[in-house]
PDB file of C-alpha atoms in Angstrom:
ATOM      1  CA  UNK A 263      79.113  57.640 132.811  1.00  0.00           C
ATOM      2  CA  UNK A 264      78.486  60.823 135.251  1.00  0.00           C
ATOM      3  CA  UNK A 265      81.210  62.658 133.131  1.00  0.00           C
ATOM      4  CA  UNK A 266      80.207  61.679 129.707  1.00  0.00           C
ATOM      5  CA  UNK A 267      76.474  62.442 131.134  1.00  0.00           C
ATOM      6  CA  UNK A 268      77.304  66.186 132.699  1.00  0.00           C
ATOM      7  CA  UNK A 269      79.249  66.825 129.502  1.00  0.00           C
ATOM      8  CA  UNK A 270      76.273  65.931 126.554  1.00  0.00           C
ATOM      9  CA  UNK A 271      74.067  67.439 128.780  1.00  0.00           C
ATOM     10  CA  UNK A 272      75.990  70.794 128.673  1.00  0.00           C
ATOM     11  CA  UNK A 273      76.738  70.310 124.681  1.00  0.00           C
ATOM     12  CA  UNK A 274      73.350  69.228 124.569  1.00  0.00           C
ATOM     13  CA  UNK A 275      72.148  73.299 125.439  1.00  0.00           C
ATOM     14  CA  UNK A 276      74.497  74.835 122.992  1.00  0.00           C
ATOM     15  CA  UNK A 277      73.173  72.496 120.010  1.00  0.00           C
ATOM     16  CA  UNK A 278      69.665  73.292 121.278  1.00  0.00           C
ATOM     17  CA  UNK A 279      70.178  77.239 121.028  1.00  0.00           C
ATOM     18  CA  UNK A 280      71.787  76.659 117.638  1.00  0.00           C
ATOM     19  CA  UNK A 281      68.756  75.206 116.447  1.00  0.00           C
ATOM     20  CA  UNK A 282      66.578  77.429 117.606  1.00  0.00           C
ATOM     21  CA  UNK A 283      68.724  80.289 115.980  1.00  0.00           C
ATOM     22  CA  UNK A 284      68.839  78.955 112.852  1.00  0.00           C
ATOM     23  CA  UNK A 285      64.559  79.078 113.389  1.00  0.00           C
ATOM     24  CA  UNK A 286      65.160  82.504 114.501  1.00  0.00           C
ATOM     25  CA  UNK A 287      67.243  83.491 111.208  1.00  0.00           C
ATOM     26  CA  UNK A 288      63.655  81.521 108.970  1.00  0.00           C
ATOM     27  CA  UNK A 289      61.434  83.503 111.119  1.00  0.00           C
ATOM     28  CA  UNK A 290      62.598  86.862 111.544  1.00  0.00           C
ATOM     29  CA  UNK A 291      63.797  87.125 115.331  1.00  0.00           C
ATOM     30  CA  UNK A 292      66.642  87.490 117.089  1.00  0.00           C
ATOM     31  CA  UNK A 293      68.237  85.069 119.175  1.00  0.00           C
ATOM     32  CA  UNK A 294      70.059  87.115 122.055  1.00  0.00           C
ATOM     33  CA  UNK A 295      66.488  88.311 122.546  1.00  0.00           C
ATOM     34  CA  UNK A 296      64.833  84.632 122.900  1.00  0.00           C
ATOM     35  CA  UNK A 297      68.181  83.423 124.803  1.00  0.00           C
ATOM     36  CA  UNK A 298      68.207  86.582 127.510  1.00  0.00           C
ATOM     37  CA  UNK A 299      64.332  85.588 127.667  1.00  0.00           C
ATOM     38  CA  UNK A 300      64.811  81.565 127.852  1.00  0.00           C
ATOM     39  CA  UNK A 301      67.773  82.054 130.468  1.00  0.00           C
ATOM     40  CA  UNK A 302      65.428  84.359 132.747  1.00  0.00           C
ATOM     41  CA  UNK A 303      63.526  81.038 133.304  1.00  0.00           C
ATOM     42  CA  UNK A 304      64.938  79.992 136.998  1.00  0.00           C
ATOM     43  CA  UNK A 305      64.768  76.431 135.726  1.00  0.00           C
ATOM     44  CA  UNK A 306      67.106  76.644 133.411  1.00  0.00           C
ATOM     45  CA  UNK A 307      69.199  79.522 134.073  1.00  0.00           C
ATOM     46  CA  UNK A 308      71.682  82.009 131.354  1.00  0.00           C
ATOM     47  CA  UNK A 309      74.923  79.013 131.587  1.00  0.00           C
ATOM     48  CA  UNK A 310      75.938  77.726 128.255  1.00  0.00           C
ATOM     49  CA  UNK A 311      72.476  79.393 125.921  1.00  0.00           C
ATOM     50  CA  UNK A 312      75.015  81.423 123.642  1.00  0.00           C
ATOM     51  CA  UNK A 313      74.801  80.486 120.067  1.00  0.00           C
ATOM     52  CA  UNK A 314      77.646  80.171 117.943  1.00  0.00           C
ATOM     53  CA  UNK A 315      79.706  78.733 115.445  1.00  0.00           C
ATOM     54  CA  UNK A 316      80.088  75.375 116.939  1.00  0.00           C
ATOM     55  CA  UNK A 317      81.388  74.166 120.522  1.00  0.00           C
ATOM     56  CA  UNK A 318      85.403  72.449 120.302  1.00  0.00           C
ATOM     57  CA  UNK A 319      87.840  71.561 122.853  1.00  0.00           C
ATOM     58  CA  UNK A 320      88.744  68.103 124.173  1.00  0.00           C
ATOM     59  CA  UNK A 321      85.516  67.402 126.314  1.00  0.00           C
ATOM     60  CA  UNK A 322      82.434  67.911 124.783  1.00  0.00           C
ATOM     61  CA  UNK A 323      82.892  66.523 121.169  1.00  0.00           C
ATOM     62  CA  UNK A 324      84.729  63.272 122.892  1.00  0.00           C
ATOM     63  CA  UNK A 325      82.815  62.760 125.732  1.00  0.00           C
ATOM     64  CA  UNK A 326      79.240  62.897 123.610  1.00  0.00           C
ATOM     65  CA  UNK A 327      80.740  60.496 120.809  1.00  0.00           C
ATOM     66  CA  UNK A 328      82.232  58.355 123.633  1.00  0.00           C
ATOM     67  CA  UNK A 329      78.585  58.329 125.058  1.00  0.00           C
ATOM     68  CA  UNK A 330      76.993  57.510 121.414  1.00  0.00           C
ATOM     69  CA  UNK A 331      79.877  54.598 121.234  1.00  0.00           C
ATOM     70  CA  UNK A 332      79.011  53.524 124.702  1.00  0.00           C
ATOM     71  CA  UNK A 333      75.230  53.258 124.003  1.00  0.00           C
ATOM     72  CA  UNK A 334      75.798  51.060 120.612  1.00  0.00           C
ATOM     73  CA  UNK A 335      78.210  48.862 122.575  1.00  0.00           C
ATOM     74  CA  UNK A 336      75.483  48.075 124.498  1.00  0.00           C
ATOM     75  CA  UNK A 337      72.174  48.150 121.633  1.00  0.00           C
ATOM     76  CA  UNK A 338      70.891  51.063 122.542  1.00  0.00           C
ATOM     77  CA  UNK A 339      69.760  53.757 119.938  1.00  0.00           C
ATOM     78  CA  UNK A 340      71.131  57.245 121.652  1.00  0.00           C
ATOM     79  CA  UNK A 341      68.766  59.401 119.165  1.00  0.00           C
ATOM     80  CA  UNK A 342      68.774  62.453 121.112  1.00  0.00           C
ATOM     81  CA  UNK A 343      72.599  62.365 121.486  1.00  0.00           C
ATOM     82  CA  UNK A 344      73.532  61.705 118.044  1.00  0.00           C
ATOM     83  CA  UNK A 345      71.442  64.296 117.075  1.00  0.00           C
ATOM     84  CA  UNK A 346      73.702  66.824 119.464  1.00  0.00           C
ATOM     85  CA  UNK A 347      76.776  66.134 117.890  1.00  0.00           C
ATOM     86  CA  UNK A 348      75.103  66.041 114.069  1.00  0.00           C
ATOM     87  CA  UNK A 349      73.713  69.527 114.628  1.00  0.00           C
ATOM     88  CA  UNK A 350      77.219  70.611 116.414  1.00  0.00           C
ATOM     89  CA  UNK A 351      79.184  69.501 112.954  1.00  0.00           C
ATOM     90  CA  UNK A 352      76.529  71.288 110.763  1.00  0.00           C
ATOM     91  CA  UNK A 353      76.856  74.550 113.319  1.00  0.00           C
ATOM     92  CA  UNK A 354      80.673  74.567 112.075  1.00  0.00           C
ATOM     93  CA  UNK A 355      79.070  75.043 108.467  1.00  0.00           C
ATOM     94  CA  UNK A 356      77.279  78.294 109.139  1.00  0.00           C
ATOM     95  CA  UNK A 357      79.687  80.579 108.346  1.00  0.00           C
ATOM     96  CA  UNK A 358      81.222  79.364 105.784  1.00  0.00           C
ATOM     97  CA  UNK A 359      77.586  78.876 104.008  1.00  0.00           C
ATOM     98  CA  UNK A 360      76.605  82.870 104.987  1.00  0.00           C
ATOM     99  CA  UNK A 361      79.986  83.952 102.861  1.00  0.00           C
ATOM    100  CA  UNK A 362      79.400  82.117 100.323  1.00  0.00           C
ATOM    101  CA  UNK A 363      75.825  83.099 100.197  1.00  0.00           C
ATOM    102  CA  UNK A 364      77.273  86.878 100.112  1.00  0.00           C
ATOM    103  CA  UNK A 365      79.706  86.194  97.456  1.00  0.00           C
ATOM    104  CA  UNK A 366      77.194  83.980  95.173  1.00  0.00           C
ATOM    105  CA  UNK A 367      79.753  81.159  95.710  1.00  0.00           C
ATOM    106  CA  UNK A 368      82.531  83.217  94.117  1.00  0.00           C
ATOM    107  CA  UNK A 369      85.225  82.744  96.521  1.00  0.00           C
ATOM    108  CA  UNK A 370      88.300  81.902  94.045  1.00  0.00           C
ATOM    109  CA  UNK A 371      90.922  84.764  95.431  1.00  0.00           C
ATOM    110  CA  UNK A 372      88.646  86.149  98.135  1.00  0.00           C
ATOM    111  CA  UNK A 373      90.831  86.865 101.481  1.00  0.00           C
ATOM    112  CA  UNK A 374      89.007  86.313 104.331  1.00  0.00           C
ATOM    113  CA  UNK A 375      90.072  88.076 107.907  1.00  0.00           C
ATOM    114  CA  UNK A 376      89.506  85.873 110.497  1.00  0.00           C
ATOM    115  CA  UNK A 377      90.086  86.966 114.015  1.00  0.00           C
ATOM    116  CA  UNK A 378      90.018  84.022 116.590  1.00  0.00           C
ATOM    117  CA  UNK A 379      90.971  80.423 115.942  1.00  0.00           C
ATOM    118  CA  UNK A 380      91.067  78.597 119.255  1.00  0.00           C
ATOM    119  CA  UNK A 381      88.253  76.654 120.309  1.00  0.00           C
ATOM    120  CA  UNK A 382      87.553  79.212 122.716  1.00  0.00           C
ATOM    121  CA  UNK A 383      89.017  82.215 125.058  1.00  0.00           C
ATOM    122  CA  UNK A 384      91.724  82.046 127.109  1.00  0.00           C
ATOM    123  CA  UNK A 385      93.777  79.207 125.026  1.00  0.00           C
ATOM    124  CA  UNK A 386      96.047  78.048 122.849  1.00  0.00           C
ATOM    125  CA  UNK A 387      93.851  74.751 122.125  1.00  0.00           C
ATOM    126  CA  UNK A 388      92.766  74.555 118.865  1.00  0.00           C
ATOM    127  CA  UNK A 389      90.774  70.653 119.074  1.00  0.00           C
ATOM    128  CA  UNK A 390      87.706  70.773 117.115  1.00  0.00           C
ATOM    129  CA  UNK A 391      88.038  74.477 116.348  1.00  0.00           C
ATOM    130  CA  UNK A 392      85.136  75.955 114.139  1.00  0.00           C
ATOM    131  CA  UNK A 393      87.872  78.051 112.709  1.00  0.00           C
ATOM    132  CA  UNK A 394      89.728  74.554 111.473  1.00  0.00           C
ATOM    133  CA  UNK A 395      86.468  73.568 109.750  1.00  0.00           C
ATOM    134  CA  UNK A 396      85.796  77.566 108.230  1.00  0.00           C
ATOM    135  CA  UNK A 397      89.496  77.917 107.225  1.00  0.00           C
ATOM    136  CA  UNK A 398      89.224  74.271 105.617  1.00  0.00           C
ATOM    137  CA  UNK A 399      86.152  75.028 103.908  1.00  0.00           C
ATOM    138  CA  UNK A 400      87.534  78.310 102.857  1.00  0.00           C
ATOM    139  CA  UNK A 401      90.199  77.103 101.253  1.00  0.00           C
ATOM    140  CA  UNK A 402      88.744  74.360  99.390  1.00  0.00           C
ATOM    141  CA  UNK A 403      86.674  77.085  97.989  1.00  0.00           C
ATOM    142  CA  UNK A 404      90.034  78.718  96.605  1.00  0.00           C
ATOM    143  CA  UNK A 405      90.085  81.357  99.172  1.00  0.00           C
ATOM    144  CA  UNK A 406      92.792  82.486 101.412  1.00  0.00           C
ATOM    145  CA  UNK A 407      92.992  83.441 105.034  1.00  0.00           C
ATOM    146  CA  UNK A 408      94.912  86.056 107.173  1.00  0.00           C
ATOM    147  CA  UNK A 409      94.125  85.115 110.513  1.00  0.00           C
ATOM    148  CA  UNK A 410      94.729  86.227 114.176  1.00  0.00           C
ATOM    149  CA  UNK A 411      94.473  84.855 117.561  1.00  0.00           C
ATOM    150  CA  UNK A 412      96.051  86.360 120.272  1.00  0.00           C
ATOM    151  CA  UNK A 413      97.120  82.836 121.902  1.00  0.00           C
ATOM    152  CA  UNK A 414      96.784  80.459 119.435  1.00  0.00           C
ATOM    153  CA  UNK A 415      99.601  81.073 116.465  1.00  0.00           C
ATOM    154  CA  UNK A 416     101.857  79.023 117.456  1.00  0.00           C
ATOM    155  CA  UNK A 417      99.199  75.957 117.417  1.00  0.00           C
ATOM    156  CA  UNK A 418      98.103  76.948 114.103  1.00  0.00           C
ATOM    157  CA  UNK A 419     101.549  77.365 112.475  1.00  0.00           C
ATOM    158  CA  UNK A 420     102.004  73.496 113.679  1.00  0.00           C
ATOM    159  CA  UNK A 421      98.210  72.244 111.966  1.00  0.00           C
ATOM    160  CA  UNK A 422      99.189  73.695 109.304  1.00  0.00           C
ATOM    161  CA  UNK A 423     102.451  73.849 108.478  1.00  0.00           C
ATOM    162  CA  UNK A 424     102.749  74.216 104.093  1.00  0.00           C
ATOM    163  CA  UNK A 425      99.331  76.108 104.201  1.00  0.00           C
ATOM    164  CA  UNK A 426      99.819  78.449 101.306  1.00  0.00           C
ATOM    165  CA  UNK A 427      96.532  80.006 101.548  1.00  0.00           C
ATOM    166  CA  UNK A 428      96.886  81.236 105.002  1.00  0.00           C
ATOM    167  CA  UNK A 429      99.066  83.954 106.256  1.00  0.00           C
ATOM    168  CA  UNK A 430      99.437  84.892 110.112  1.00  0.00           C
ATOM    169  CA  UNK A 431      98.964  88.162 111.199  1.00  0.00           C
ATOM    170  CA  UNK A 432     100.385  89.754 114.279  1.00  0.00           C
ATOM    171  CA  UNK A 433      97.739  91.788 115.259  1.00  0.00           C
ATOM    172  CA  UNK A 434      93.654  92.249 114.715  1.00  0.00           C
ATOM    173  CA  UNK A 435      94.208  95.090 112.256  1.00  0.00           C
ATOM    174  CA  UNK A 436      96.873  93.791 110.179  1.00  0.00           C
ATOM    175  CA  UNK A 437      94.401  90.384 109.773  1.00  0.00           C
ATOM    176  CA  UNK A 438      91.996  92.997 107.744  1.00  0.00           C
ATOM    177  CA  UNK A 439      94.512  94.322 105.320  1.00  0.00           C
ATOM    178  CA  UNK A 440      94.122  93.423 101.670  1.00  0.00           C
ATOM    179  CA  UNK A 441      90.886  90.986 103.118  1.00  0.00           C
ATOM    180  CA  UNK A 442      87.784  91.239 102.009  1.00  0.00           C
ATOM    181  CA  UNK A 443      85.559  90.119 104.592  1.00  0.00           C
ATOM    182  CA  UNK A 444      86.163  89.904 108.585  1.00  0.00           C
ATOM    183  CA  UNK A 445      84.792  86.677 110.381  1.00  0.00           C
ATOM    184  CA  UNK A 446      84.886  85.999 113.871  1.00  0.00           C
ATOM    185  CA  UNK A 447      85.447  82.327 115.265  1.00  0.00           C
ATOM    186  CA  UNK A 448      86.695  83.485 119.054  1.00  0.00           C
ATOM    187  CA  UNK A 449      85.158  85.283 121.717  1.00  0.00           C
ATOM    188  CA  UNK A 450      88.133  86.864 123.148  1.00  0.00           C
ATOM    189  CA  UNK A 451      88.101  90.418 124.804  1.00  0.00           C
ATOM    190  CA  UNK A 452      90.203  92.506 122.666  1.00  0.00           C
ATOM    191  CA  UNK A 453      87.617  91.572 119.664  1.00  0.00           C
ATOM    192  CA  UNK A 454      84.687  92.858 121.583  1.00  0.00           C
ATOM    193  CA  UNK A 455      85.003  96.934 120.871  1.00  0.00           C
ATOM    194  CA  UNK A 456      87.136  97.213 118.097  1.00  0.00           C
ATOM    195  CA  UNK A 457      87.408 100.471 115.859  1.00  0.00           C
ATOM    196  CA  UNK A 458      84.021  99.762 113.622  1.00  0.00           C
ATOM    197  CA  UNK A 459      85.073 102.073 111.591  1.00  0.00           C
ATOM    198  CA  UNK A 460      88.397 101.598 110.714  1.00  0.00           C
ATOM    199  CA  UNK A 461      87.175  97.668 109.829  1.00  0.00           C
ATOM    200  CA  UNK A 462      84.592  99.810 107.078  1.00  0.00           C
ATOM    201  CA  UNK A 463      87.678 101.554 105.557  1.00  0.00           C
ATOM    202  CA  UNK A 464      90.551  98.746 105.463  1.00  0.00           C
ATOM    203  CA  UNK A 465      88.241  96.002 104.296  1.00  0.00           C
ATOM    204  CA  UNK A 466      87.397  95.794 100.314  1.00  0.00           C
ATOM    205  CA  UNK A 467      83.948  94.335 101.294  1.00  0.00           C
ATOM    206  CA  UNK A 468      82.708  96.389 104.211  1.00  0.00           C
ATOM    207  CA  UNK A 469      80.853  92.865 105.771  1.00  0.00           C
ATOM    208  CA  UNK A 470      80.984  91.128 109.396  1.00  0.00           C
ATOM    209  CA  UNK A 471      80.581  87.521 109.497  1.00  0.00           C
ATOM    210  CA  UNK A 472      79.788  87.470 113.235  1.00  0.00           C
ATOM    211  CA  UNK A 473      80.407  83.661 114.356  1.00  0.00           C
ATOM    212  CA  UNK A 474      80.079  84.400 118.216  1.00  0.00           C
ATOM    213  CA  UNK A 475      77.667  87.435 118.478  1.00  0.00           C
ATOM    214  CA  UNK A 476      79.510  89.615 120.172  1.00  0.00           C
ATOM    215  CA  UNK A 477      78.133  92.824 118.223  1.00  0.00           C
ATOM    216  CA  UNK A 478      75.060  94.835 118.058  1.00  0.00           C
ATOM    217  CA  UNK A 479      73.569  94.720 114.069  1.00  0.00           C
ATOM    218  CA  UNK A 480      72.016  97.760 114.381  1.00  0.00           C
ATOM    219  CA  UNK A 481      75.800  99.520 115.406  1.00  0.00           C
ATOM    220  CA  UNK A 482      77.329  98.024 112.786  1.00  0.00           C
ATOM    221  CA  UNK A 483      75.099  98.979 110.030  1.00  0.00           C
ATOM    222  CA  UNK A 484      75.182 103.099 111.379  1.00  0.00           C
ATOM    223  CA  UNK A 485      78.873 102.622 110.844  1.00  0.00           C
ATOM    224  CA  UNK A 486      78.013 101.224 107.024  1.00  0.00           C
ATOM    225  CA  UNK A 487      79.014  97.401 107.979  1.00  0.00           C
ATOM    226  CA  UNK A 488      76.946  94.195 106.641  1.00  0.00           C
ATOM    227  CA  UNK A 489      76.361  92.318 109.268  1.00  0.00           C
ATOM    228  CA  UNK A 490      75.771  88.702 109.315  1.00  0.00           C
ATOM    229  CA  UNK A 491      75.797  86.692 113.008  1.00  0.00           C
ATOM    230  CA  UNK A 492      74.093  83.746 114.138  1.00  0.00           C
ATOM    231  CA  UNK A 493      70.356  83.468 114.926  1.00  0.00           C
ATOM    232  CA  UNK A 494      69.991  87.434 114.246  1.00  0.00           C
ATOM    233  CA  UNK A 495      66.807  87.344 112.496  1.00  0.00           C
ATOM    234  CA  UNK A 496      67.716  88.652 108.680  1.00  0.00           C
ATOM    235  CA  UNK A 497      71.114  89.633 108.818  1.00  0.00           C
ATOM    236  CA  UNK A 498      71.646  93.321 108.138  1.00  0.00           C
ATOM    237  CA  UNK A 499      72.834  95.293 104.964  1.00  0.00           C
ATOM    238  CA  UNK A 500      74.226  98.562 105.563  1.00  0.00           C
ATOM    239  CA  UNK A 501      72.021 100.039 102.713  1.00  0.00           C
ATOM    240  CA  UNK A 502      68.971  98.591 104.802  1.00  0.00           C
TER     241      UNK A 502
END
């Protein structure tokens, strides 16, 4: 009970700050400003406020539907937790939804870069990935992915075996060529100050579907990027 408990409690603050940024995205503000703000709050501290495309792995989407299963087993309604995994498989959505959005649903032979795939840094686990769910989606849609993760390839090549639709790149850059969007579903380092620039030129749609936040709008658009993250207020047109 004490790990199920400590787990939904820390899943329960990443569904919480998704929430609030999509209210940030209706109303105009900007998330990293209300979570820096939030997090300055001694009670509650900066640990686990980033929003995102969705948390993964093997603990926190078990644990907090072994928690829900728990509390039925024993005829009591878990509201509050059910509600942190129902806004966690939504979160996966958001992505997918803002290209869609940006190509009016037209995404029969887009190419879609996507750099990161594991559920998070520092891994080759890709359990409950938000990139599974954004690839999935993608391709459904009759799009087709060239992905990178600097860990992870060898994971994704066994999910997805026959995939025609996605092709495997062996570096960042290469992921961009012939795409016409960049998304990113993975925090890792090496994505955090790449070339802005040279993502403009080698992309046929010069747009940034930010999944994790790791960039600064207001950068991208001086470098003529669309930018689109998560909980960023209105997302930002290079022409704006």
């Amino acid at each position: 009970m004490t790990k199920y408990a400590a787990n939904a409690m820390l899943a329960t603050r990443i569904s919480f700050m998704n929430s609030i940024a999509q209210l940030c995205e209706k109303a105009g503000a900007d998330i990293d400003a209300v979570r820096r703000g939030v997090g300055s709050d001694s009670r509650i501290g900066m640990s686990f406020l980033f929003p995102g495309a969705g948390y993964g792995g093997s603990c926190f989407p078990k644990d907090v539907r072994a928690l829900v299963r728990s509390a039925d087993s024993i005829g009591y309604q878990a509201e509050l937790i059910n509600a942190v995994d129902a806004v966690n498989n939504r979160q996966k959505r958001r992505i997918f939804d803002k290209i869609s959005a940006y190509f009016d649903g037209r995404l029969t032979d887009k190419t879609i870069g996507i750099w990161g795939l594991s559920f998070k840094p520092n891994t080759d686990d890709m359990r409950d990935a938000s990139s599974r769910v954004l690839m999935e989606l993608l391709w459904s849609a009759g799009a087709k992915v060239r992905a990178y993760d600097p860990e992870a390839m060898g994971e994704v090549r066994r999910l997805y075996p026959n995939e025609d639709k996605l092709i495997l790149c062996d570096s960042a850059i290469e992921a961009l060529n012939g795409a016409d969007a960049l998304s990113i579903m993975t925090e890792w380092q090496e994505f955090r100050s790449p070339d802005f620039e040279a993502i403009r030129d080698v992309l046929t749609h010069p747009v940034v579907f930010d999944g994790r936040n790791l960039y600064d709008p207001s950068v991208l658009s001086a470098c003529g990027l669309d930018y689109f993250g998560i909980g960023r207020g209105k997302s930002i047109r290079a022409d704006s």
